[in-house]
Coordinates of C-alpha atoms in Angstrom, one line a residue:
Chain A
X187 CA 117.0 17.0 94.2
X188 CA 115.8 14.4 96.3
X189 CA 112.4 15.7 96.1
X190 CA 112.8 16.1 92.4
X191 CA 113.7 12.3 92.1
X192 CA 110.8 11.6 94.6
X193 CA 108.6 13.4 92.2
X194 CA 110.0 11.7 89.3
X195 CA 109.4 8.3 90.8
X196 CA 106.0 9.1 91.8
X197 CA 105.0 10.7 88.6
X198 CA 105.5 7.4 86.5
X199 CA 101.8 7.2 85.8
X200 CA 102.1 10.5 83.9
X201 CA 105.5 10.4 82.2
X202 CA 105.0 13.6 80.3
X203 CA 104.1 15.5 83.3
X204 CA 106.8 14.3 85.7
X205 CA 108.7 17.6 85.7
X206 CA 105.7 19.9 86.2
X207 CA 105.2 19.6 89.9
X208 CA 107.6 21.9 91.7
X209 CA 108.6 21.3 95.3
X210 CA 108.6 24.0 98.0
X211 CA 112.4 24.1 98.1
X212 CA 112.9 25.3 94.6
X213 CA 112.5 28.9 94.6
X214 CA 110.4 30.4 91.5
X215 CA 112.3 32.8 89.3
X216 CA 111.5 34.6 86.3
X217 CA 110.5 38.0 84.7
X218 CA 107.3 39.2 84.5
X219 CA 106.4 41.8 81.8
X220 CA 103.9 44.4 82.8
X221 CA 101.5 45.2 79.9
X222 CA 101.9 48.8 78.4
X223 CA 98.2 49.6 79.0
X224 CA 98.4 50.0 82.6
X225 CA 100.6 53.3 81.9
X226 CA 97.7 55.1 80.2
X227 CA 96.2 56.7 83.5
X228 CA 99.5 58.1 84.3
X229 CA 100.1 59.6 80.6
X230 CA 96.7 61.3 81.0
X231 CA 97.7 62.7 84.3
X232 CA 100.9 64.2 82.9
X233 CA 99.3 66.0 80.1
X234 CA 96.6 67.3 82.5
X235 CA 99.4 68.6 84.8
X236 CA 101.5 70.4 82.3
X237 CA 101.4 74.1 82.0
X238 CA 98.7 75.7 79.8
X239 CA 101.2 77.4 77.7
X240 CA 102.6 74.0 76.8
X241 CA 99.2 72.7 75.9
X242 CA 98.4 75.8 73.6
X243 CA 101.7 75.9 72.0
X244 CA 101.3 72.1 71.1
X245 CA 97.9 72.7 69.6
X246 CA 99.1 75.7 67.7
X247 CA 102.0 74.0 66.3
X248 CA 99.7 71.3 65.2
X249 CA 97.5 73.9 63.3
X250 CA 100.3 75.6 61.8
X251 CA 101.6 72.4 60.5
X252 CA 98.4 71.7 58.6
X253 CA 98.5 75.1 57.3
X254 CA 101.7 74.4 55.8
X255 CA 100.4 71.1 54.4
X256 CA 97.6 73.1 52.7
X257 CA 100.0 75.7 51.1
X258 CA 102.2 73.0 49.7
X259 CA 99.7 70.1 48.8
X260 CA 101.8 67.0 49.1
X261 CA 100.5 63.4 49.5
X262 CA 101.0 63.3 53.4
X263 CA 98.8 61.7 55.8
X264 CA 99.6 64.1 58.7
X265 CA 96.5 66.4 57.8
X266 CA 94.2 63.2 57.9
X267 CA 95.7 61.4 60.8
X268 CA 95.4 64.1 63.5
X269 CA 92.5 66.0 62.5
X270 CA 91.2 69.0 64.5
X271 CA 88.6 71.6 63.7
X272 CA 90.4 74.7 65.3
X273 CA 92.0 75.9 61.8
X274 CA 88.5 75.6 59.8
X275 CA 86.7 77.4 62.8
X276 CA 89.3 80.2 62.5
X277 CA 89.2 80.5 58.8
X278 CA 85.4 80.2 58.6
X279 CA 84.9 83.0 61.0
X280 CA 87.4 85.3 59.6
X281 CA 86.1 84.8 56.1
X282 CA 82.6 85.5 57.2
X283 CA 83.6 88.6 59.1
X284 CA 85.2 90.0 56.1
X285 CA 82.3 89.2 54.1
X286 CA 80.1 90.8 56.5
X287 CA 80.6 94.4 55.6
X288 CA 79.1 93.9 52.3
X289 CA 75.6 95.9 53.0
X290 CA 75.7 96.4 56.6
X291 CA 74.3 100.0 56.4
X292 CA 71.5 99.7 53.8
X293 CA 68.3 98.3 54.2
X294 CA 68.5 96.0 51.1
X295 CA 69.8 92.6 52.1
X296 CA 72.1 92.2 49.2
X297 CA 75.3 90.9 50.7
X298 CA 75.9 87.7 52.7
X299 CA 75.4 87.8 56.4
X300 CA 77.7 86.1 58.8
X301 CA 75.3 83.7 59.6
X302 CA 74.8 82.7 56.1
X303 CA 78.5 82.2 55.1
X304 CA 79.0 80.2 58.2
X305 CA 76.2 78.0 57.5
X306 CA 77.0 77.4 53.8
X307 CA 80.6 76.5 54.6
X308 CA 79.6 74.0 57.2
X309 CA 76.5 72.6 55.6
X310 CA 78.4 72.3 52.4
X311 CA 81.3 70.5 54.0
X312 CA 78.8 68.1 55.6
X313 CA 77.0 67.3 52.5
X314 CA 80.3 66.7 50.8
X315 CA 81.5 64.4 53.5
X316 CA 78.2 62.3 53.4
X317 CA 78.5 62.2 49.6
X318 CA 82.1 60.8 49.7
X319 CA 81.1 58.4 52.3
X320 CA 78.1 57.1 50.4
X321 CA 79.9 56.7 47.5
X322 CA 82.3 54.3 49.2
X323 CA 84.9 56.5 50.7
X324 CA 87.3 55.1 53.5
X325 CA 87.9 58.5 55.2
X326 CA 86.0 59.3 58.2
X327 CA 83.5 62.1 59.0
X328 CA 85.6 64.4 60.9
X329 CA 88.9 63.8 58.9
X330 CA 87.0 65.1 55.8
X331 CA 85.6 68.2 57.6
X332 CA 88.9 69.0 58.7
X333 CA 90.5 68.8 55.3
X334 CA 87.6 70.8 53.6
X335 CA 88.0 73.4 56.3
X336 CA 91.7 73.8 56.0
X337 CA 91.4 74.1 52.4
X338 CA 89.4 77.2 52.7
X339 CA 92.5 79.0 53.5
X340 CA 93.6 80.2 49.9
X341 CA 90.1 81.6 49.4
X342 CA 90.6 83.4 52.8
X343 CA 93.8 85.0 51.6
X344 CA 91.9 85.9 48.2
X345 CA 89.3 87.6 50.3
X346 CA 92.0 89.6 52.1
X347 CA 93.6 90.6 48.7
X348 CA 90.3 91.6 47.3
X349 CA 89.7 93.9 50.3
X350 CA 92.8 95.5 49.8
X351 CA 92.4 96.0 46.1
X352 CA 88.9 97.4 46.8
X353 CA 90.4 100.0 49.1
X354 CA 92.3 101.5 46.1
X355 CA 89.2 101.5 43.8
X356 CA 86.4 99.7 42.2
X357 CA 87.1 99.7 38.4
X358 CA 87.4 97.5 35.6
X359 CA 91.1 96.9 36.4
X360 CA 90.5 96.1 40.1
X361 CA 87.9 93.7 38.9
X362 CA 90.3 92.0 36.5
X363 CA 92.9 91.7 39.3
X364 CA 90.4 90.3 41.7
X365 CA 89.1 87.7 39.1
X366 CA 92.6 86.6 38.6
X367 CA 93.4 86.3 42.3
X368 CA 90.1 84.6 43.1
X369 CA 90.4 82.3 40.3
X370 CA 93.9 81.1 41.1
X371 CA 92.9 80.5 44.7
X372 CA 89.9 78.5 43.8
X373 CA 91.9 76.3 41.6
X374 CA 94.6 75.9 44.5
X375 CA 91.8 75.1 47.1
X376 CA 90.2 72.7 44.7
X377 CA 93.5 70.9 43.8
X378 CA 94.6 70.9 47.4
X379 CA 91.5 69.3 48.8
X380 CA 91.3 66.7 45.9
X381 CA 95.0 65.7 46.6
X382 CA 93.7 64.8 50.1
X383 CA 90.4 63.4 49.6
X384 CA 90.5 61.5 46.3
X385 CA 93.0 59.1 47.5
X386 CA 90.3 57.7 49.8
X387 CA 87.9 56.9 47.1
X388 CA 87.8 54.1 44.7
X389 CA 90.0 55.0 41.6
X390 CA 87.1 55.1 39.1
X391 CA 84.8 57.3 41.2
X392 CA 87.2 60.1 41.8
X393 CA 85.2 62.5 39.3
X394 CA 82.1 61.9 41.4
X395 CA 83.5 63.1 44.6
X396 CA 85.6 66.1 43.0
X397 CA 82.6 67.7 41.5
X398 CA 80.9 68.7 44.7
X399 CA 84.0 70.0 45.9
X400 CA 84.3 72.1 43.0
X401 CA 80.9 73.5 43.2
X402 CA 81.5 74.2 46.9
X403 CA 84.6 76.2 46.4
X404 CA 82.9 77.7 43.3
X405 CA 80.1 79.1 45.4
X406 CA 82.6 80.7 48.0
X407 CA 84.7 82.1 45.3
X408 CA 81.7 83.6 43.8
X409 CA 80.6 85.2 47.0
X410 CA 84.3 86.6 47.4
X411 CA 84.3 87.9 44.0
X412 CA 80.9 89.7 44.0
X413 CA 81.8 91.2 47.1
X414 CA 81.4 95.0 47.3
X415 CA 81.7 97.2 50.1
X416 CA 79.0 99.6 50.6
Chain B
X262 CA 65.8 38.5 110.1
X263 CA 68.7 40.7 109.8
X264 CA 70.8 38.0 108.1
X265 CA 68.0 37.5 105.7
X266 CA 67.8 41.1 104.9
X267 CA 71.6 41.5 104.6
X268 CA 71.6 38.4 102.4
X269 CA 69.1 40.0 100.2
X270 CA 70.9 43.4 100.0
X271 CA 74.0 41.9 99.4
X272 CA 72.6 39.6 96.5
X273 CA 71.6 42.6 94.4
X274 CA 75.2 44.0 94.9
X275 CA 76.7 40.7 93.6
X276 CA 74.2 40.6 90.8
X277 CA 75.1 44.2 89.6
X278 CA 78.7 43.7 90.6
X279 CA 79.9 43.2 87.0
X280 CA 78.2 46.7 85.8
X281 CA 79.7 48.6 88.8
X282 CA 83.4 47.1 87.6
X283 CA 82.8 48.4 84.2
X284 CA 82.0 52.0 85.2
X285 CA 85.1 52.4 87.5
X286 CA 87.3 50.5 85.1
X287 CA 89.7 51.7 82.4
X288 CA 87.7 54.7 81.3
X289 CA 85.1 52.5 79.1
X290 CA 81.9 54.1 78.6
X291 CA 80.2 51.1 77.1
X292 CA 77.9 49.3 79.6
X293 CA 78.6 45.8 79.5
X294 CA 75.3 44.0 78.9
X295 CA 76.3 40.7 79.0
X296 CA 75.8 40.6 82.9
X297 CA 72.1 41.5 82.2
X298 CA 69.5 39.1 81.5
X299 CA 68.1 40.7 78.4
X300 CA 65.1 38.4 78.0
X301 CA 62.3 41.1 78.4
X302 CA 62.1 44.5 77.6
X303 CA 60.3 45.9 80.7
X304 CA 62.2 46.8 83.8
X305 CA 59.2 45.7 85.9
X306 CA 59.6 42.3 84.6
X307 CA 63.3 42.4 85.2
X308 CA 62.7 43.4 88.7
X309 CA 60.2 40.8 89.1
X310 CA 62.5 38.2 87.7
X311 CA 65.3 39.1 90.1
X312 CA 63.1 39.1 92.8
X313 CA 62.2 35.5 92.1
X314 CA 65.6 34.6 91.5
X315 CA 66.8 35.9 94.8
X316 CA 63.9 34.5 96.4
X317 CA 64.7 31.0 95.3
X318 CA 68.6 31.6 96.2
X319 CA 67.6 32.6 99.8
X320 CA 65.3 29.6 100.0
X321 CA 68.1 27.4 99.1
X322 CA 70.5 28.9 101.6
X323 CA 68.2 29.3 104.5
X324 CA 66.7 26.0 104.2
X325 CA 67.2 25.4 107.8
X326 CA 66.1 28.9 109.0
X327 CA 62.7 29.2 110.2
X328 CA 62.0 32.3 108.3
X329 CA 60.1 31.0 105.2
X330 CA 57.2 33.1 106.0
X331 CA 59.1 36.5 106.9
X332 CA 61.1 36.0 103.5
X333 CA 57.9 35.7 101.4
X334 CA 56.5 38.9 103.1
X335 CA 59.6 40.8 102.5
X336 CA 59.8 39.5 98.9
X337 CA 56.0 40.5 98.3
X338 CA 56.1 44.1 99.6
X339 CA 59.6 45.9 100.2
X340 CA 59.5 47.3 103.5
X341 CA 62.3 49.4 105.1
X342 CA 64.8 46.5 105.0
X343 CA 64.9 46.1 101.4
X344 CA 65.0 49.9 100.6
X345 CA 68.6 50.2 100.1
X346 CA 68.9 47.4 97.9
X347 CA 65.8 48.6 95.8
X348 CA 67.2 52.0 95.5
X349 CA 70.6 50.9 94.1
X350 CA 68.7 48.4 91.7
X351 CA 66.4 51.3 90.5
X352 CA 69.5 53.6 89.8
X353 CA 71.4 50.9 88.3
X354 CA 68.5 50.1 86.2
X355 CA 68.0 53.7 85.0
X356 CA 71.5 54.0 84.0
X357 CA 71.1 50.7 82.0
X358 CA 67.8 52.2 80.3
X359 CA 69.7 55.5 79.3
X360 CA 72.6 53.7 78.0
X361 CA 70.4 51.3 75.8
X362 CA 68.4 54.3 74.6
X363 CA 71.7 56.2 73.6
X364 CA 72.8 53.1 71.8
X365 CA 69.8 52.4 69.9
X366 CA 69.6 56.1 68.8
X367 CA 73.3 56.0 67.6
X368 CA 72.6 52.8 65.8
X369 CA 69.5 54.3 64.0
X370 CA 71.3 57.3 62.8
X371 CA 74.2 55.2 61.4
X372 CA 71.6 52.9 59.6
X373 CA 69.8 55.8 58.1
X374 CA 73.0 56.9 56.2
X375 CA 73.2 53.1 55.2
X376 CA 70.0 53.1 53.9
X377 CA 70.9 55.6 51.2
X378 CA 74.1 53.8 50.1
X379 CA 72.6 51.6 47.2
X380 CA 71.1 54.7 45.6
X381 CA 74.7 56.4 45.5
X382 CA 76.3 53.5 43.7
X383 CA 77.3 55.0 40.2
X384 CA 79.9 55.3 37.8
X385 CA 80.9 58.7 36.3
X386 CA 80.1 57.2 32.7
X387 CA 76.8 56.2 33.9
X388 CA 75.9 59.6 35.3
X389 CA 77.1 61.3 32.0
X390 CA 75.2 58.9 29.9
X391 CA 71.9 59.6 32.1
X392 CA 72.3 63.3 31.7
X393 CA 72.5 63.1 27.9
X394 CA 69.5 60.6 27.9
X395 CA 67.3 63.1 29.9
X396 CA 67.3 65.3 27.0
X397 CA 66.3 62.6 24.5
X398 CA 62.5 61.6 24.3
X399 CA 61.9 57.9 24.1
X400 CA 59.8 56.6 21.2
X401 CA 58.6 53.3 22.7
X402 CA 55.8 54.0 25.0
X403 CA 54.0 50.7 24.7
X404 CA 56.0 48.9 27.5
X405 CA 57.5 50.3 30.7
X406 CA 60.6 52.1 30.3
X407 CA 63.3 51.5 32.8
X408 CA 64.3 54.4 35.2
X409 CA 67.4 54.2 37.4
X410 CA 66.7 54.6 41.0
X411 CA 69.8 56.8 41.6
X412 CA 70.1 59.7 43.9
X413 CA 73.7 61.1 43.1
X414 CA 72.9 62.8 39.8
X415 CA 69.6 64.3 40.9
X416 CA 71.3 65.7 43.9
X417 CA 74.1 67.3 42.2
X418 CA 72.0 68.7 39.6
X419 CA 70.0 70.6 42.4
X420 CA 73.0 71.9 43.8
X421 CA 74.1 73.1 40.6
X422 CA 70.8 74.7 40.0
X423 CA 71.1 76.5 43.3
X424 CA 74.7 77.7 42.3
X425 CA 73.5 79.0 39.0
X426 CA 70.3 80.7 40.8
X427 CA 72.9 82.5 43.1
X428 CA 74.9 83.6 40.0
X429 CA 71.7 85.0 38.4
X430 CA 70.4 86.6 41.5
X431 CA 73.9 88.4 42.1
X432 CA 74.0 89.8 38.6
X433 CA 70.7 91.2 38.7
X434 CA 70.9 92.6 42.3
X435 CA 67.9 90.8 43.3
X436 CA 66.6 92.3 46.6
X437 CA 65.4 89.6 49.0
X438 CA 63.6 91.4 51.8
X439 CA 62.9 88.4 54.2
X440 CA 65.4 85.8 54.3
X441 CA 68.8 85.5 52.6
X442 CA 69.9 84.8 49.0
X443 CA 71.3 81.5 49.7
X444 CA 68.3 80.4 51.8
X445 CA 66.0 81.4 49.1
X446 CA 67.8 79.7 46.5
X447 CA 68.3 76.3 48.3
X448 CA 64.7 76.6 49.3
X449 CA 63.4 77.0 46.1
X450 CA 65.3 74.2 44.5
X451 CA 65.1 71.7 47.0
X452 CA 61.5 72.6 47.6
X453 CA 60.6 72.1 44.0
X454 CA 62.6 68.6 43.8
X455 CA 61.2 67.2 46.9
X456 CA 57.8 68.7 46.8
X457 CA 56.9 68.3 43.2
X458 CA 58.2 64.7 43.3
X459 CA 56.0 63.9 46.4
X460 CA 52.9 65.3 44.5
X461 CA 53.6 63.6 41.5
X462 CA 53.9 60.4 43.4
X463 CA 50.8 60.9 45.1
X464 CA 49.2 61.5 41.9
X465 CA 50.9 58.4 40.4
X466 CA 49.3 56.5 43.4
X467 CA 45.9 57.7 42.3
X468 CA 46.3 57.1 38.8
X469 CA 47.8 53.4 39.3
X470 CA 51.1 54.3 37.7
X471 CA 53.9 52.0 38.3
X472 CA 56.7 54.0 39.7
X473 CA 58.3 54.3 43.2
X474 CA 59.2 57.3 45.1
X475 CA 62.9 57.2 44.4
X476 CA 62.3 56.6 40.6
X477 CA 60.2 59.7 40.8
X478 CA 62.9 61.7 42.4
X479 CA 65.5 60.4 40.0
X480 CA 63.0 61.2 37.1
X481 CA 62.5 64.7 38.2
X482 CA 66.0 65.4 39.2
X483 CA 67.3 64.4 35.8
X484 CA 65.0 66.7 34.2
X485 CA 66.3 69.6 36.1
X486 CA 69.5 69.2 33.6
X487 CA 67.3 71.2 31.0
X488 CA 66.8 73.9 33.5
X489 CA 70.3 74.2 34.5
X490 CA 71.5 74.6 30.8
X491 CA 68.7 77.2 30.2
X492 CA 69.2 79.3 33.1
X493 CA 73.0 79.1 32.6
X494 CA 72.8 80.4 29.1
X495 CA 70.1 83.0 29.7
X496 CA 71.6 84.5 32.8
X497 CA 74.7 85.5 30.9
X498 CA 73.2 86.4 27.6
X499 CA 70.4 88.7 27.9
X500 CA 67.9 88.3 25.1
X501 CA 64.3 87.6 25.6
X502 CA 63.7 85.8 22.4
X503 CA 66.7 83.6 23.3
X504 CA 65.0 82.8 26.8
X505 CA 61.8 81.8 25.0
X506 CA 63.4 79.5 22.4
X507 CA 65.7 77.7 25.3
X508 CA 62.4 77.4 27.1
X509 CA 60.5 75.8 24.3
X510 CA 63.3 73.6 23.0
X511 CA 65.4 72.6 26.0
X512 CA 62.5 72.6 28.6
X513 CA 60.3 70.9 26.1
X514 CA 62.7 68.1 25.5
X515 CA 63.2 67.3 29.0
X516 CA 59.5 67.5 29.6
X517 CA 58.8 65.1 26.6
X518 CA 61.2 62.6 27.9
X519 CA 59.7 62.5 31.4
X520 CA 56.1 62.4 30.0
X521 CA 56.9 59.6 27.7
X522 CA 58.5 57.6 30.5
X523 CA 55.5 58.1 32.6
X524 CA 52.9 57.3 29.8
X525 CA 54.7 54.1 29.3
X526 CA 54.0 53.1 32.8
X527 CA 50.5 54.2 33.1
X528 CA 47.3 52.6 31.7
X529 CA 44.3 54.3 30.7
X530 CA 43.8 57.6 28.8
X531 CA 42.4 59.6 31.4
X532 CA 45.1 58.7 33.9
X533 CA 47.7 59.4 31.4
X534 CA 46.4 62.7 30.8
X535 CA 46.2 63.7 34.3
X536 CA 49.7 62.7 35.1
X537 CA 51.4 64.1 32.1
X538 CA 49.5 67.2 32.0
X539 CA 50.3 68.0 35.6
X540 CA 54.1 67.1 35.3
X541 CA 54.4 69.0 32.0
X542 CA 52.7 72.4 33.4
X543 CA 54.8 72.2 36.7
X544 CA 58.0 71.6 35.0
X545 CA 57.6 74.5 32.5
X546 CA 56.1 76.7 34.7
X547 CA 58.9 76.3 37.1
X548 CA 61.3 77.4 34.5
X549 CA 59.5 80.4 33.6
X550 CA 59.3 81.3 37.6
X551 CA 63.0 80.9 38.0
X552 CA 63.5 83.2 35.1
X553 CA 61.2 85.8 36.0
X554 CA 61.6 85.9 39.9
X555 CA 65.2 85.8 40.1
X556 CA 66.3 87.6 37.1
X557 CA 65.4 91.2 36.8
X558 CA 66.8 92.8 33.7
X559 CA 66.2 96.4 33.3
X560 CA 65.9 96.9 29.8
X561 CA 65.1 100.2 28.8
X562 CA 65.3 100.1 24.9
X563 CA 62.6 97.5 24.6
X564 CA 60.7 99.2 27.0
X565 CA 60.8 102.4 25.2
X566 CA 60.0 100.7 22.0
X567 CA 57.0 99.1 23.3
X568 CA 56.0 102.3 24.9
X569 CA 54.3 100.8 28.1
X570 CA 52.2 103.2 29.9
X571 CA 52.3 101.5 33.2
X572 CA 55.5 103.3 34.0
X573 CA 58.9 101.9 34.8
X574 CA 57.9 99.5 37.7
X575 CA 56.9 96.4 35.8
X576 CA 58.6 97.2 32.3
X577 CA 60.0 94.1 31.6
X578 CA 57.1 91.9 32.9
X579 CA 55.0 93.7 30.3
X580 CA 57.4 92.9 27.8
X581 CA 57.4 89.2 28.6
X582 CA 53.5 89.0 28.8
X583 CA 53.4 90.8 25.6
X584 CA 55.8 88.3 23.8
X585 CA 54.0 85.3 25.5
X586 CA 50.6 86.4 24.4
X587 CA 51.8 86.9 20.9
X588 CA 53.5 83.3 20.8
X589 CA 50.4 81.6 22.3
X590 CA 47.9 83.3 20.4
X591 CA 49.5 83.6 16.9

């Protein structure tokens, strides 16, 4: 107190700052808040240290959740926010494998090969993404790839159904069944991807973005429909 | 001497100290370039500059020491004493060069996409209007017609043509020996669009026509709309005469439009003739090529009626040649 009075008397030159000087007798108290950023190295180490099973299960759950989102397309941002390319890779590889056996034995190269299907899907997805970005879309490159890849799932299901139908026979009836199934799945794919992607565009340009997506899934559906095992 | 050497090897550590902090810090991969003096582009000049700076600092510090001559010697040729500092400097300099190269490469990649952005600035109504206009020849060829420099429509038309070509190849069981169906279709369509556009742009440059590369790409791309319609119809309905009617009417209309636009932008009769003749020939022949090469239709009835003696190998080619010659020479 005496020190405070002393500093108060001595600080008459600067009246506003009289109480700023702290004497050595007064202990400094208070709270120091630690910024959150310093926790990040600990968090990284904690996910590195967890068992592999946990990591795999977490990733599988994320992929499964996205599949469910594609099956029932609602306007949710979960698909967009945490993008991953595992699902598209699995779907692309399985579709290419199923389309492989078209003309594996014959000399004529009439059916699509594995590499062809793979390249079509990824090259097509990249072109559509670039197109939507150039048209002024707000979605990022990998988010768009993720959505387009996941929406190939109905067509993969259609391919599976077509193969099963073709096991039974390859007549007009089977062609009509295949046509209906592939047509329905194509519409589902296009609608699902449009529901996710069209929101990121300016409203009057939605048609410009939807058309390439339509063409992309049309080509894939066409490859599925014209597949005939030798 | 030891003090001077130590001082000099300590100085580069202090100089690059900020750099090292960044590398070990919170996982940031960006090299902080604020610490570096970016006044010159060559590392040798930077080294020379730093040498100069350190020499000046040491001269200020060691004013009382009798080592001015030795310091200058050390500064001029780097002996063993300065090796550690020099090595550290070189390694740090190399890392800076790599980082700068990577950053500039990434920037140029992003900038390339942005270059194309103004050519995709269209509305759906504009695209529809331009598609319909591409079939209507203009009448006014006395002053230059406006060509929209837009790449969205042409690009979509090329992809649509690829899809239609695939459809045609599949339904006719075309056999591609070298390469794949998709590769052939994409190669043909893009090759035509880009190749013929470049060739026509070169000819336009020779003939003094007022047209830019983007406008040429756009013009030719929209001209493919006629091709798309023709092939879409004739790949599904197999009548030879129908194809020829479509070839003449639809192909002819789109050719006339392109020719009229080019004529309006060229001066001189010879130049106009060269440009427009080449464009018309290439455009119409491409449609013929697409129909013949990728759509083999075995029509036994017409072949029997004409009774070609060459056998069954090129039956419908003979039919087509016959009809074409009838048309041309009648």
